[in-house]
Amino acid sequence: MYTLPSKLRLFSIILVVLGLIGIVYGFLTVPKNTDEVRQILSEQEAHHGVASHNADDTANFVDRARGEKGYSEAAMEHATDLRPEGHGVSSHEEHVLHQMQTRPWSATLVAAFFFMMIALGALVFYAIQFASQSGWSPVLYRVMEGITAYLLPGSIIVVLILVFAGTHFFPWQNDELVAGDKILQGKAGYLNFPFFVIRAVIYLLGWNLYRHFSRKYSLEQAVATDYTPYRKNFKISVFFLIFFILTEATMAMDWFMSMTPHWYSTMFPWYVFASLFVSGITAIALVTIHLKACGFIPFVSDKHLHDLAKYIFAFSIFWTYLWFSQFMLIWYANIPEEVTYFVIRIQEYRLLFFGMLVLNFVFPILMLMNSDFKRIPWLVVITGIIVLIGHYIDVYLLVMPSTVGHHYHFGIPEIGAVFFFLGLFILVVGASLGKTSLKPENDPFIRESENYHF
Amino acid sequence: MSSHYEAPIREPLVLGEKSYHDISVDIAAPVLGKANKSWWIVFTIALIAFLWGLGCIIYTVSTGIGVWGLNKTIGWAWDITNFVWWVGIGHAGTLISAVLLLFRQKWRMAVNRSAEAMTIFAVVQAGLFPIIHMGRPWLAYWVLPLPNQFGSLWVNFNSPLLWDVFAISTYLSISLVFWWTGLLPDFAMIRDRTKSPFQKKIYGILSFGWSGRVKDWQRFEEVSLVLAGLATPLVLSVHTIVSFDFATSVVPGWHSTIYPPYFVAGAIFSGFAMVQTLLIIMRKVSHLEDYITVLHIEYMNKVIILTGGIVAVAYLIEYFIGWYSGVPYENYTYLSFGAATGPYWWAFWALIICNMVVPLSLWVKSLRRNIRWTFFVALIINIGMWFERFDIIVVDLSKDRLTSSWAMFQPTFVDIGTFMGTIGFFFVLFLLYARTFPVIAQAEVKTILKTSGAGFKRLRAEHGDN
């Protein structure tokens, strides 16, 4: 029976405490009024000279690419500064104030969603193993179940953040703004607060109920004399996958796409899915390596690791495929309503935006191409961590440009949130892994899985 | 690669008490035997359709594109519809041979050979359309970046139509090589079994002197894996590039970022439907029921359910975002309220019924394992996926941004004749293939006989090694 090593437990508790302090610090230090904003801005200018987004900064990547001066500035104003028509122009400071007040919310959401999506990605992978009657992976079922234990606390926290952040994230929740915006009025049938909450609750219930019952049947199978629990698990996995593909699509649109409510992309939900899925698989690989190193799962061989690494490799490429398709199609057609999304990301977040491609694509493809490398635990660990960092940045880029705009940093609130949720994740997953034997006995494919070699 | 143990819960993939010898005999039989009367009848019909189509093509090229039903608004209709349809059909072959190989699906082995043949023949049909839909097809070689006497006038690499050239030609060559590599041991088997000196000579040439040594097999497997690894991104990228033809444009309904994965899913969906159509007949005619079992048909139906589900989700997203975008032009796209009630309402509902509603019946296990019903659903899907492409192309073009340029499309007999011709050509090739090629990869099936053959599974059950 697994127990979380005491040093790791202590480490995670410290992470949680430090993280909590960081998050609270983030919320306490936001500017309260425009005077403070003015002060902060003048301090920043004194530090850095001219701010990068200043209007007289002509060396602008997007403008140069487009051959049109001032284009990116106008596009970003359009994208990030929605304001009611006919309500006059709110001052620049008010706008900045709002963005600065949003920062701790965004920082917390990015980390909270990142760890939730790992658990959710692992859950989807788990469901696929059942639905496809996979013969290699049953030895890993307990590992996956351990990771998905985080889904319940993780998803509740995410939904709470989303509900309480309100207009910090979702301009369409600002009634005054909607009253002056025809496009938002048109979307109000979908983008309205009660329906938003109802949908979020449906997602929570659906995902967590599947996780609850699949775990239950999986444990029942270990003591069963026939395959009834397994068959039930097969069935609910199939239905979960249908439920998931539908709710994941609306989840991505609700939680992230509607942060810039004028913008839309049909690819978006699938793109978020790719990120979620590859992160989940990577976490499975990392936890497996940890457990193997501690000697708890002798029945898992380097062939299983090989397969997991192949999945990381393949879905990193898949993620890139979706990233590129979405980006290229919008770049190519260059329709003003659509390009704003990428203009702000390329203009203001250039290093992160292109850096994430290196971490999420170039790195895994080079590291995991060789079939021998995929069986070397430390190599998979390094690649896995890089991929996870890359997908953290991916989530960061989903949220930050849409909510805090130019005023993004990576400081105490962001680090605090990562610490807090990482610590929580390790504690929850560790506790869950320790609850039962790590070998799913009596699974119909367990012997195939143990004898598996490739 | 595969273990000698298989969970008893898995159903056998080879029925009957087969031995290695039985497999060779069963698979070589259609090649070594003579064609019967019905083969000749079907072949003649296909040949006539092909020749008729050839006549239509010659007529088009010599007279002008104006003999088609295209107009100034709708410059693409049946030509590109058929092109995308055929390319899509071709994708299932590579999916079966490459993707299912990567996922180590043993059931793939009974169907991969024919699926790959189907790929190649379908891509050949598809490849006709980009040429014949040109106004000046004799200048088609200008799409190639060849050094020339016009001051080395080059092509513009920004056009997805040019990417198509590279995608399709690469796809055809890789598929051909992949297919042929897999055929080497099977050709060698025919070479060694035939009594006719003529056949011996021919299959001797085709099998490249394959002698089946350990080293050869080792390399063979490695090459198959590498090619599968390359063919998988290729199959995704080829139909992605085909989807770029539409998605890179600014036409409402065409410009949608979901197109790349959605087209790929649709391609697999339609391709598997075509595989079902062909194999259900072939297993009967060539007496291969023990190899292409109901289980295989059920598995393929499951792939159809999966990809059909993905396509259905894509439809829903397209429909939803069309509304969500708030762009008035989106109301006349192929998946919009306007399309459902407009002049092309029948095409819209054909798409919904054939692709979303009828395939739902496959969720019922007894229907999914019912061969007649599967055949029917597969035909419906083939029709539905043709309508999907027709809707995307014609419905979206028919009502564009300016109302003054709205138009309708009416195909002429040349449009229809050309399409019929490609179907004829496809069946000419496929029928010839079914008589001269080993239609099941016997070398591969022999590798799973002892784990997944019914006889050996029974022996294991009796001797308690479960």
Short mmCIF file of C-alpha atoms in Angstrom, two decimals, chain A:
data_model
loop_
_atom_site.label_atom_id
_atom_site.label_comp_id
_atom_site.label_asym_id
_atom_site.label_seq_id
_atom_site.Cartn_x
_atom_site.Cartn_y
_atom_site.Cartn_z
CA MET A 1 0.00 0.00 0.00
CA TYR A 2 1.32 3.37 -1.04
CA THR A 3 1.83 6.20 1.38
CA LEU A 4 2.99 9.63 0.34
CA PRO A 5 6.65 9.86 1.42
CA SER A 6 6.83 12.08 4.49
CA LYS A 7 9.27 14.49 2.88
CA LEU A 8 6.97 14.91 -0.10
CA ARG A 9 4.02 15.42 2.22
CA LEU A 10 5.87 18.10 4.17
CA PHE A 11 6.98 19.70 0.93
CA SER A 12 3.41 19.86 -0.37
CA ILE A 13 2.09 21.29 2.88
CA ILE A 14 4.72 24.00 2.69
CA LEU A 15 3.73 24.63 -0.93
CA VAL A 16 0.09 24.98 0.06
CA VAL A 17 0.85 27.40 2.89
CA LEU A 18 3.27 29.49 0.86
CA GLY A 19 0.90 29.44 -2.07
CA LEU A 20 -2.01 30.59 0.02
CA ILE A 21 0.05 33.47 1.35
CA GLY A 22 1.01 34.39 -2.21
CA ILE A 23 -2.61 34.33 -3.41
CA VAL A 24 -3.81 36.43 -0.49
CA TYR A 25 -0.94 38.83 -1.03
CA GLY A 26 -2.01 39.16 -4.65
CA PHE A 27 -5.55 40.09 -3.71
CA LEU A 28 -4.46 42.53 -1.01
CA THR A 29 -2.02 44.47 -3.14
CA VAL A 30 -4.24 45.38 -6.08
CA PRO A 31 -4.71 49.11 -6.58
CA LYS A 32 -7.99 50.38 -5.20
CA ASN A 33 -8.52 53.51 -7.25
CA THR A 34 -7.25 55.35 -10.28
CA ASP A 35 -4.83 57.46 -8.22
CA GLU A 36 -2.90 54.39 -7.24
CA VAL A 37 -2.93 53.24 -10.85
CA ARG A 38 -1.47 56.52 -11.99
CA GLN A 39 1.28 56.16 -9.41
CA ILE A 40 2.07 52.60 -10.48
CA LEU A 41 2.15 53.55 -14.14
CA SER A 42 4.49 56.47 -13.53
CA GLU A 43 6.76 54.22 -11.47
CA GLN A 44 6.82 51.68 -14.26
CA GLU A 45 7.70 54.29 -16.81
CA ALA A 46 10.48 55.54 -14.63
CA HIS A 47 11.80 51.99 -14.45
CA HIS A 48 11.49 50.86 -18.02
CA GLY A 49 11.52 54.12 -19.92
CA VAL A 50 8.73 54.04 -22.43
CA ALA A 51 6.21 51.23 -21.97
CA SER A 52 6.25 48.74 -24.79
CA HIS A 53 2.68 49.38 -25.89
CA ASN A 54 3.10 53.12 -26.11
CA ALA A 55 1.58 54.70 -29.18
CA ASP A 56 4.84 56.23 -30.40
CA ASP A 57 6.55 52.85 -30.38
CA THR A 58 6.74 52.27 -34.11
CA ALA A 59 8.90 49.14 -34.08
CA ASN A 60 5.81 46.99 -33.82
CA PHE A 61 5.89 43.39 -34.97
CA VAL A 62 2.26 43.10 -36.00
CA ASP A 63 2.14 46.49 -37.70
CA ARG A 64 5.25 45.72 -39.66
CA ALA A 65 3.89 42.35 -40.74
CA ARG A 66 0.67 43.98 -41.83
CA GLY A 67 2.28 47.03 -43.33
CA GLU A 68 -0.18 49.25 -41.47
CA LYS A 69 0.92 51.60 -38.71
CA GLY A 70 -1.19 51.66 -35.58
CA TYR A 71 -3.11 48.56 -36.56
CA SER A 72 -2.25 46.40 -33.59
CA GLU A 73 -2.97 49.18 -31.12
CA ALA A 74 -6.42 49.70 -32.57
CA ALA A 75 -7.08 45.98 -32.68
CA MET A 76 -6.09 45.50 -29.07
CA GLU A 77 -8.15 48.41 -27.87
CA HIS A 78 -11.05 46.81 -29.67
CA ALA A 79 -10.37 43.44 -28.10
CA THR A 80 -9.59 44.34 -24.52
CA ASP A 81 -11.42 47.55 -23.87
CA LEU A 82 -15.06 46.87 -24.49
CA ARG A 83 -17.08 49.78 -23.30
CA PRO A 84 -20.68 50.76 -23.70
CA GLU A 85 -21.41 52.71 -26.83
CA GLY A 86 -22.58 56.22 -26.17
CA HIS A 87 -21.30 56.12 -22.60
CA GLY A 88 -18.35 58.27 -23.39
CA VAL A 89 -14.84 56.96 -23.16
CA SER A 90 -13.84 55.60 -19.80
CA SER A 91 -10.46 56.89 -18.84
CA HIS A 92 -7.34 54.94 -19.58
CA GLU A 93 -6.66 54.70 -15.84
CA GLU A 94 -10.05 53.16 -15.13
CA HIS A 95 -9.40 50.55 -17.74
CA VAL A 96 -5.97 49.79 -16.31
CA LEU A 97 -7.41 49.70 -12.80
CA HIS A 98 -9.87 47.06 -13.86
CA GLN A 99 -7.15 44.98 -15.45
CA MET A 100 -4.90 45.27 -12.41
CA GLN A 101 -7.71 44.26 -10.10
CA THR A 102 -8.32 41.24 -12.30
CA ARG A 103 -4.77 40.01 -12.08
CA PRO A 104 -4.97 37.96 -8.85
CA TRP A 105 -8.19 36.37 -10.11
CA SER A 106 -6.57 35.42 -13.39
CA ALA A 107 -3.42 34.17 -11.69
CA THR A 108 -5.48 31.89 -9.47
CA LEU A 109 -7.69 30.67 -12.30
CA VAL A 110 -4.75 29.77 -14.55
CA ALA A 111 -3.19 27.52 -11.93
CA ALA A 112 -6.52 26.16 -10.70
CA PHE A 113 -7.67 25.25 -14.19
CA PHE A 114 -4.28 23.86 -15.13
CA PHE A 115 -4.35 21.26 -12.36
CA MET A 116 -8.03 20.55 -12.89
CA MET A 117 -7.43 19.92 -16.56
CA ILE A 118 -4.68 17.45 -15.71
CA ALA A 119 -7.17 15.46 -13.65
CA LEU A 120 -9.82 15.78 -16.33
CA GLY A 121 -7.40 14.80 -19.08
CA ALA A 122 -6.38 11.74 -17.11
CA LEU A 123 -10.05 10.90 -16.63
CA VAL A 124 -10.70 11.06 -20.37
CA PHE A 125 -7.67 8.90 -21.05
CA TYR A 126 -8.96 6.45 -18.46
CA ALA A 127 -12.40 6.34 -20.06
CA ILE A 128 -10.82 5.75 -23.47
CA GLN A 129 -8.87 2.79 -22.07
CA PHE A 130 -12.13 1.18 -21.00
CA ALA A 131 -14.05 2.06 -24.13
CA SER A 132 -11.31 0.70 -26.38
CA GLN A 133 -10.79 -2.44 -24.26
CA SER A 134 -7.15 -1.64 -24.09
CA GLY A 135 -4.89 -4.53 -23.23
CA TRP A 136 -1.73 -2.70 -22.21
CA SER A 137 -3.00 -0.14 -19.73
CA PRO A 138 -4.99 -1.93 -16.99
CA VAL A 139 -1.90 -2.01 -14.77
CA LEU A 140 -2.10 1.78 -14.74
CA TYR A 141 -5.78 2.09 -13.81
CA ARG A 142 -5.08 2.78 -10.15
CA VAL A 143 -2.54 5.43 -11.08
CA MET A 144 -5.09 7.17 -13.28
CA GLU A 145 -7.75 6.89 -10.61
CA GLY A 146 -5.36 8.48 -8.14
CA ILE A 147 -4.84 11.46 -10.42
CA THR A 148 -8.53 11.87 -11.18
CA ALA A 149 -9.25 12.05 -7.44
CA TYR A 150 -8.13 15.66 -7.75
CA LEU A 151 -11.00 16.38 -10.14
CA LEU A 152 -13.61 16.90 -7.42
CA PRO A 153 -11.83 19.55 -5.32
CA GLY A 154 -10.13 20.98 -8.41
CA SER A 155 -13.26 21.46 -10.47
CA ILE A 156 -15.24 22.93 -7.56
CA ILE A 157 -12.53 25.51 -6.95
CA VAL A 158 -12.41 26.43 -10.64
CA VAL A 159 -16.14 26.92 -10.83
CA LEU A 160 -16.16 28.99 -7.66
CA ILE A 161 -13.45 31.25 -9.07
CA LEU A 162 -15.36 31.63 -12.32
CA VAL A 163 -18.62 32.43 -10.60
CA PHE A 164 -17.20 34.91 -8.14
CA ALA A 165 -14.79 36.61 -10.56
CA GLY A 166 -17.80 37.85 -12.55
CA THR A 167 -16.96 40.87 -14.68
CA HIS A 168 -13.28 40.48 -13.90
CA PHE A 169 -13.33 37.71 -16.49
CA PHE A 170 -16.54 38.06 -18.41
CA PRO A 171 -17.44 41.46 -19.85
CA TRP A 172 -20.84 40.08 -20.84
CA GLN A 173 -21.75 39.94 -17.16
CA ASN A 174 -21.60 43.73 -17.06
CA ASP A 175 -25.20 44.80 -17.67
CA GLU A 176 -24.27 48.36 -18.49
CA LEU A 177 -21.87 47.15 -21.16
CA VAL A 178 -24.37 44.73 -22.68
CA ALA A 179 -27.00 47.48 -22.81
CA GLY A 180 -24.77 49.44 -25.18
CA ASP A 181 -23.45 46.57 -27.25
CA LYS A 182 -25.62 45.04 -29.96
CA ILE A 183 -23.38 42.02 -30.48
CA LEU A 184 -23.45 41.10 -26.81
CA GLN A 185 -27.21 41.53 -26.72
CA GLY A 186 -27.46 39.04 -29.55
CA LYS A 187 -25.49 36.53 -27.52
CA ALA A 188 -27.36 37.13 -24.28
CA GLY A 189 -29.50 34.05 -24.88
CA TYR A 190 -26.40 31.97 -24.24
CA LEU A 191 -24.10 34.30 -22.36
CA ASN A 192 -26.12 35.12 -19.29
CA PHE A 193 -25.23 34.48 -15.69
CA PRO A 194 -27.91 31.98 -14.58
CA PHE A 195 -27.44 29.78 -17.64
CA PHE A 196 -23.67 30.05 -17.24
CA VAL A 197 -23.89 28.73 -13.69
CA ILE A 198 -26.33 25.98 -14.65
CA ARG A 199 -23.98 24.80 -17.38
CA ALA A 200 -21.00 24.84 -15.04
CA VAL A 201 -22.92 22.77 -12.51
CA ILE A 202 -23.88 20.26 -15.21
CA TYR A 203 -20.24 19.85 -16.20
CA LEU A 204 -19.22 19.40 -12.58
CA LEU A 205 -21.89 16.82 -11.92
CA GLY A 206 -21.31 14.85 -15.11
CA TRP A 207 -17.55 14.62 -14.80
CA ASN A 208 -17.45 13.91 -11.11
CA LEU A 209 -20.26 11.36 -11.21
CA TYR A 210 -18.41 9.42 -13.88
CA ARG A 211 -15.25 9.58 -11.85
CA HIS A 212 -17.13 8.40 -8.76
CA PHE A 213 -18.83 5.45 -10.42
CA SER A 214 -15.90 4.33 -12.53
CA ARG A 215 -13.74 4.23 -9.42
CA LYS A 216 -16.47 2.37 -7.56
CA TYR A 217 -16.88 -0.27 -10.26
CA SER A 218 -13.16 -0.56 -10.65
CA LEU A 219 -12.78 -1.36 -6.94
CA GLU A 220 -15.73 -3.75 -7.09
CA GLN A 221 -14.11 -5.60 -9.96
CA ALA A 222 -11.06 -6.33 -7.79
CA VAL A 223 -13.17 -8.53 -5.48
CA ALA A 224 -15.79 -9.68 -8.00
CA THR A 225 -16.10 -13.23 -9.30
CA ASP A 226 -17.36 -12.24 -12.74
CA TYR A 227 -16.96 -9.27 -15.06
CA THR A 228 -20.19 -7.42 -14.23
CA PRO A 229 -18.48 -4.33 -12.71
CA TYR A 230 -16.10 -4.23 -15.66
CA ARG A 231 -19.00 -4.27 -18.11
CA LYS A 232 -20.71 -1.48 -16.23
CA ASN A 233 -17.51 0.50 -16.37
CA PHE A 234 -17.25 -0.08 -20.09
CA LYS A 235 -20.75 1.22 -20.60
CA ILE A 236 -20.47 4.34 -18.46
CA SER A 237 -17.11 5.15 -20.02
CA VAL A 238 -18.68 5.24 -23.46
CA PHE A 239 -21.46 7.50 -22.28
CA PHE A 240 -19.04 9.68 -20.38
CA LEU A 241 -17.01 10.18 -23.55
CA ILE A 242 -20.09 11.42 -25.39
CA PHE A 243 -20.99 13.68 -22.50
CA PHE A 244 -17.42 14.88 -22.30
CA ILE A 245 -16.97 15.82 -25.96
CA LEU A 246 -20.13 17.94 -25.77
CA THR A 247 -19.49 19.56 -22.41
CA GLU A 248 -15.82 20.13 -23.11
CA ALA A 249 -16.80 22.13 -26.17
CA THR A 250 -19.20 24.35 -24.31
CA MET A 251 -16.88 24.51 -21.29
CA ALA A 252 -14.07 25.93 -23.42
CA MET A 253 -16.44 28.43 -24.97
CA ASP A 254 -18.03 29.38 -21.65
CA TRP A 255 -14.94 29.69 -19.55
CA PHE A 256 -12.33 30.96 -21.98
CA MET A 257 -13.76 32.04 -25.30
CA SER A 258 -16.36 34.28 -23.67
CA MET A 259 -13.59 36.23 -21.93
CA THR A 260 -13.35 38.07 -25.25
CA PRO A 261 -17.03 37.83 -26.08
CA HIS A 262 -16.78 39.38 -29.53
CA TRP A 263 -14.29 36.82 -30.70
CA TYR A 264 -15.14 33.31 -31.86
CA SER A 265 -13.39 30.33 -33.37
CA THR A 266 -14.91 26.95 -34.11
CA MET A 267 -11.61 25.19 -33.46
CA PHE A 268 -11.25 26.63 -29.97
CA PRO A 269 -12.89 23.82 -27.95
CA TRP A 270 -10.84 21.14 -29.66
CA TYR A 271 -7.69 23.09 -29.14
CA VAL A 272 -8.38 23.32 -25.40
CA PHE A 273 -9.09 19.59 -25.43
CA ALA A 274 -5.70 18.80 -26.97
CA SER A 275 -3.96 20.77 -24.25
CA LEU A 276 -5.99 19.09 -21.54
CA PHE A 277 -5.44 15.61 -22.91
CA VAL A 278 -1.70 15.80 -23.36
CA SER A 279 -1.27 17.28 -19.88
CA GLY A 280 -3.32 14.47 -18.38
CA ILE A 281 -1.23 11.79 -20.09
CA THR A 282 1.98 13.49 -19.04
CA ALA A 283 0.84 13.54 -15.43
CA ILE A 284 0.04 9.82 -15.64
CA ALA A 285 3.56 9.16 -16.88
CA LEU A 286 5.15 11.25 -14.13
CA VAL A 287 3.13 9.64 -11.33
CA THR A 288 3.85 6.19 -12.76
CA ILE A 289 7.57 6.89 -12.75
CA HIS A 290 7.37 8.13 -9.17
CA LEU A 291 5.50 5.04 -7.98
CA LYS A 292 7.80 2.73 -9.90
CA ALA A 293 10.85 4.42 -8.40
CA CYS A 294 9.37 3.92 -4.92
CA GLY A 295 8.83 0.26 -5.76
CA PHE A 296 5.06 0.16 -5.40
CA ILE A 297 4.21 -1.05 -8.87
CA PRO A 298 6.65 -3.82 -9.86
CA PHE A 299 4.14 -5.10 -12.42
CA VAL A 300 4.55 -1.94 -14.51
CA SER A 301 7.46 -2.29 -16.91
CA ASP A 302 9.40 0.10 -19.07
CA LYS A 303 7.17 -1.02 -21.95
CA HIS A 304 4.23 0.68 -20.31
CA LEU A 305 6.33 3.78 -19.88
CA HIS A 306 7.25 3.52 -23.55
CA ASP A 307 3.59 3.60 -24.49
CA LEU A 308 2.84 6.56 -22.27
CA ALA A 309 5.78 8.43 -23.74
CA LYS A 310 4.48 7.64 -27.21
CA TYR A 311 1.16 9.18 -26.26
CA ILE A 312 2.92 12.30 -24.97
CA PHE A 313 4.83 12.47 -28.22
CA ALA A 314 1.79 11.92 -30.43
CA PHE A 315 -0.54 14.28 -28.65
CA SER A 316 2.09 16.99 -28.45
CA ILE A 317 2.09 16.85 -32.22
CA PHE A 318 -1.69 16.74 -32.26
CA TRP A 319 -1.83 19.82 -30.04
CA THR A 320 0.54 21.61 -32.41
CA TYR A 321 -1.57 20.57 -35.36
CA LEU A 322 -4.64 22.16 -33.83
CA TRP A 323 -2.69 25.21 -32.66
CA PHE A 324 -1.26 25.73 -36.11
CA SER A 325 -4.53 25.15 -37.91
CA GLN A 326 -6.36 27.68 -35.79
CA PHE A 327 -3.57 30.23 -35.97
CA MET A 328 -2.82 29.81 -39.66
CA LEU A 329 -6.44 30.01 -40.78
CA ILE A 330 -7.01 33.22 -38.82
CA TRP A 331 -3.70 34.69 -39.91
CA TYR A 332 -4.32 33.77 -43.54
CA ALA A 333 -7.85 35.16 -43.88
CA ASN A 334 -7.00 38.13 -41.65
CA ILE A 335 -10.59 39.05 -40.87
CA PRO A 336 -10.55 41.97 -38.42
CA GLU A 337 -13.00 40.43 -35.92
CA GLU A 338 -10.85 37.36 -35.61
CA VAL A 339 -7.26 38.55 -35.73
CA THR A 340 -7.53 40.62 -32.55
CA TYR A 341 -7.13 37.44 -30.55
CA PHE A 342 -3.72 36.74 -32.01
CA VAL A 343 -2.65 40.35 -32.39
CA ILE A 344 -2.56 40.91 -28.65
CA ARG A 345 -0.89 37.55 -28.05
CA ILE A 346 1.82 38.15 -30.60
CA GLN A 347 2.29 41.81 -29.85
CA GLU A 348 2.33 41.69 -26.06
CA TYR A 349 3.10 38.08 -25.24
CA ARG A 350 5.48 37.28 -28.04
CA LEU A 351 8.08 35.32 -26.11
CA LEU A 352 5.49 33.22 -24.30
CA PHE A 353 3.40 32.74 -27.41
CA PHE A 354 6.20 31.37 -29.55
CA GLY A 355 8.17 29.98 -26.62
CA MET A 356 5.28 27.70 -25.79
CA LEU A 357 5.62 26.14 -29.24
CA VAL A 358 9.20 25.21 -28.46
CA LEU A 359 8.23 23.66 -25.14
CA ASN A 360 5.10 21.90 -26.36
CA PHE A 361 6.27 20.78 -29.77
CA VAL A 362 9.95 21.04 -30.59
CA PHE A 363 11.15 19.73 -27.27
CA PRO A 364 9.00 16.60 -26.97
CA ILE A 365 9.37 15.72 -30.64
CA LEU A 366 13.14 15.78 -30.40
CA MET A 367 13.35 14.09 -27.01
CA LEU A 368 10.83 11.35 -27.58
CA MET A 369 11.46 10.47 -31.21
CA ASN A 370 13.97 7.79 -30.33
CA SER A 371 12.32 4.61 -29.15
CA ASP A 372 15.06 3.81 -26.59
CA PHE A 373 14.68 7.24 -25.01
CA LYS A 374 11.03 6.61 -24.30
CA ARG A 375 12.01 3.91 -21.83
CA ILE A 376 14.43 6.04 -19.83
CA PRO A 377 12.53 7.35 -16.82
CA TRP A 378 14.57 10.49 -16.14
CA LEU A 379 14.33 11.50 -19.78
CA VAL A 380 10.57 11.12 -19.78
CA VAL A 381 10.44 13.07 -16.51
CA ILE A 382 12.38 15.97 -17.97
CA THR A 383 10.28 16.02 -21.12
CA GLY A 384 7.10 15.66 -19.10
CA ILE A 385 7.93 18.60 -16.89
CA ILE A 386 8.79 20.73 -19.91
CA VAL A 387 5.51 19.77 -21.57
CA LEU A 388 3.58 20.62 -18.41
CA ILE A 389 5.29 24.00 -18.17
CA GLY A 390 4.42 24.55 -21.81
CA HIS A 391 0.78 23.80 -21.21
CA TYR A 392 0.71 26.00 -18.13
CA ILE A 393 1.83 28.78 -20.45
CA ASP A 394 -0.86 27.68 -22.87
CA VAL A 395 -3.54 28.18 -20.21
CA TYR A 396 -1.87 31.42 -19.16
CA LEU A 397 -2.21 32.63 -22.75
CA LEU A 398 -5.84 31.59 -22.89
CA VAL A 399 -6.64 33.72 -19.86
CA MET A 400 -4.21 36.60 -19.34
CA PRO A 401 -4.39 38.47 -22.66
CA SER A 402 -8.18 38.38 -22.47
CA THR A 403 -8.43 39.55 -18.87
CA VAL A 404 -5.42 41.64 -17.84
CA GLY A 405 -4.26 42.67 -21.31
CA HIS A 406 -0.92 44.46 -21.27
CA HIS A 407 -0.61 44.35 -17.51
CA TYR A 408 0.56 40.81 -17.10
CA HIS A 409 3.44 39.69 -14.95
CA PHE A 410 4.72 36.52 -13.52
CA GLY A 411 5.10 37.42 -9.88
CA ILE A 412 3.96 36.49 -6.43
CA PRO A 413 0.26 35.95 -7.24
CA GLU A 414 1.02 33.62 -10.16
CA ILE A 415 3.77 31.69 -8.35
CA GLY A 416 1.64 31.51 -5.22
CA ALA A 417 -1.26 30.03 -7.16
CA VAL A 418 0.96 27.42 -8.82
CA PHE A 419 2.45 26.49 -5.42
CA PHE A 420 -0.94 26.22 -3.79
CA PHE A 421 -2.54 24.03 -6.42
CA LEU A 422 0.55 21.90 -6.94
CA GLY A 423 0.69 21.22 -3.21
CA LEU A 424 -3.00 20.46 -3.08
CA PHE A 425 -2.70 18.22 -6.13
CA ILE A 426 0.12 16.17 -4.60
CA LEU A 427 -1.72 15.81 -1.29
CA VAL A 428 -5.02 14.76 -2.83
CA VAL A 429 -3.47 12.40 -5.37
CA GLY A 430 -1.11 10.94 -2.77
CA ALA A 431 -3.96 10.30 -0.36
CA SER A 432 -6.07 8.68 -3.05
CA LEU A 433 -3.25 6.42 -4.25
CA GLY A 434 -2.80 5.20 -0.68
CA LYS A 435 -6.40 4.06 -0.31
CA THR A 436 -6.17 0.72 -2.05
CA SER A 437 -3.89 -1.81 -3.67
CA LEU A 438 -2.22 -0.39 -6.76
CA LYS A 439 -2.91 -3.48 -8.84
CA PRO A 440 -6.42 -3.73 -10.30
CA GLU A 441 -6.96 -7.44 -9.68
CA ASN A 442 -9.50 -9.40 -11.70
CA ASP A 443 -9.65 -6.94 -14.53
CA PRO A 444 -10.32 -9.02 -17.67
CA PHE A 445 -7.22 -7.60 -19.36
CA ILE A 446 -4.89 -7.43 -16.38
CA ARG A 447 -2.93 -10.49 -17.42
CA GLU A 448 -2.54 -9.21 -20.95
CA SER A 449 -1.36 -5.96 -19.45
CA GLU A 450 1.17 -7.60 -17.12
CA ASN A 451 2.59 -9.77 -19.89
CA TYR A 452 2.66 -6.85 -22.20
CA HIS A 453 5.85 -6.28 -24.09
CA PHE A 454 6.60 -4.27 -27.13
#
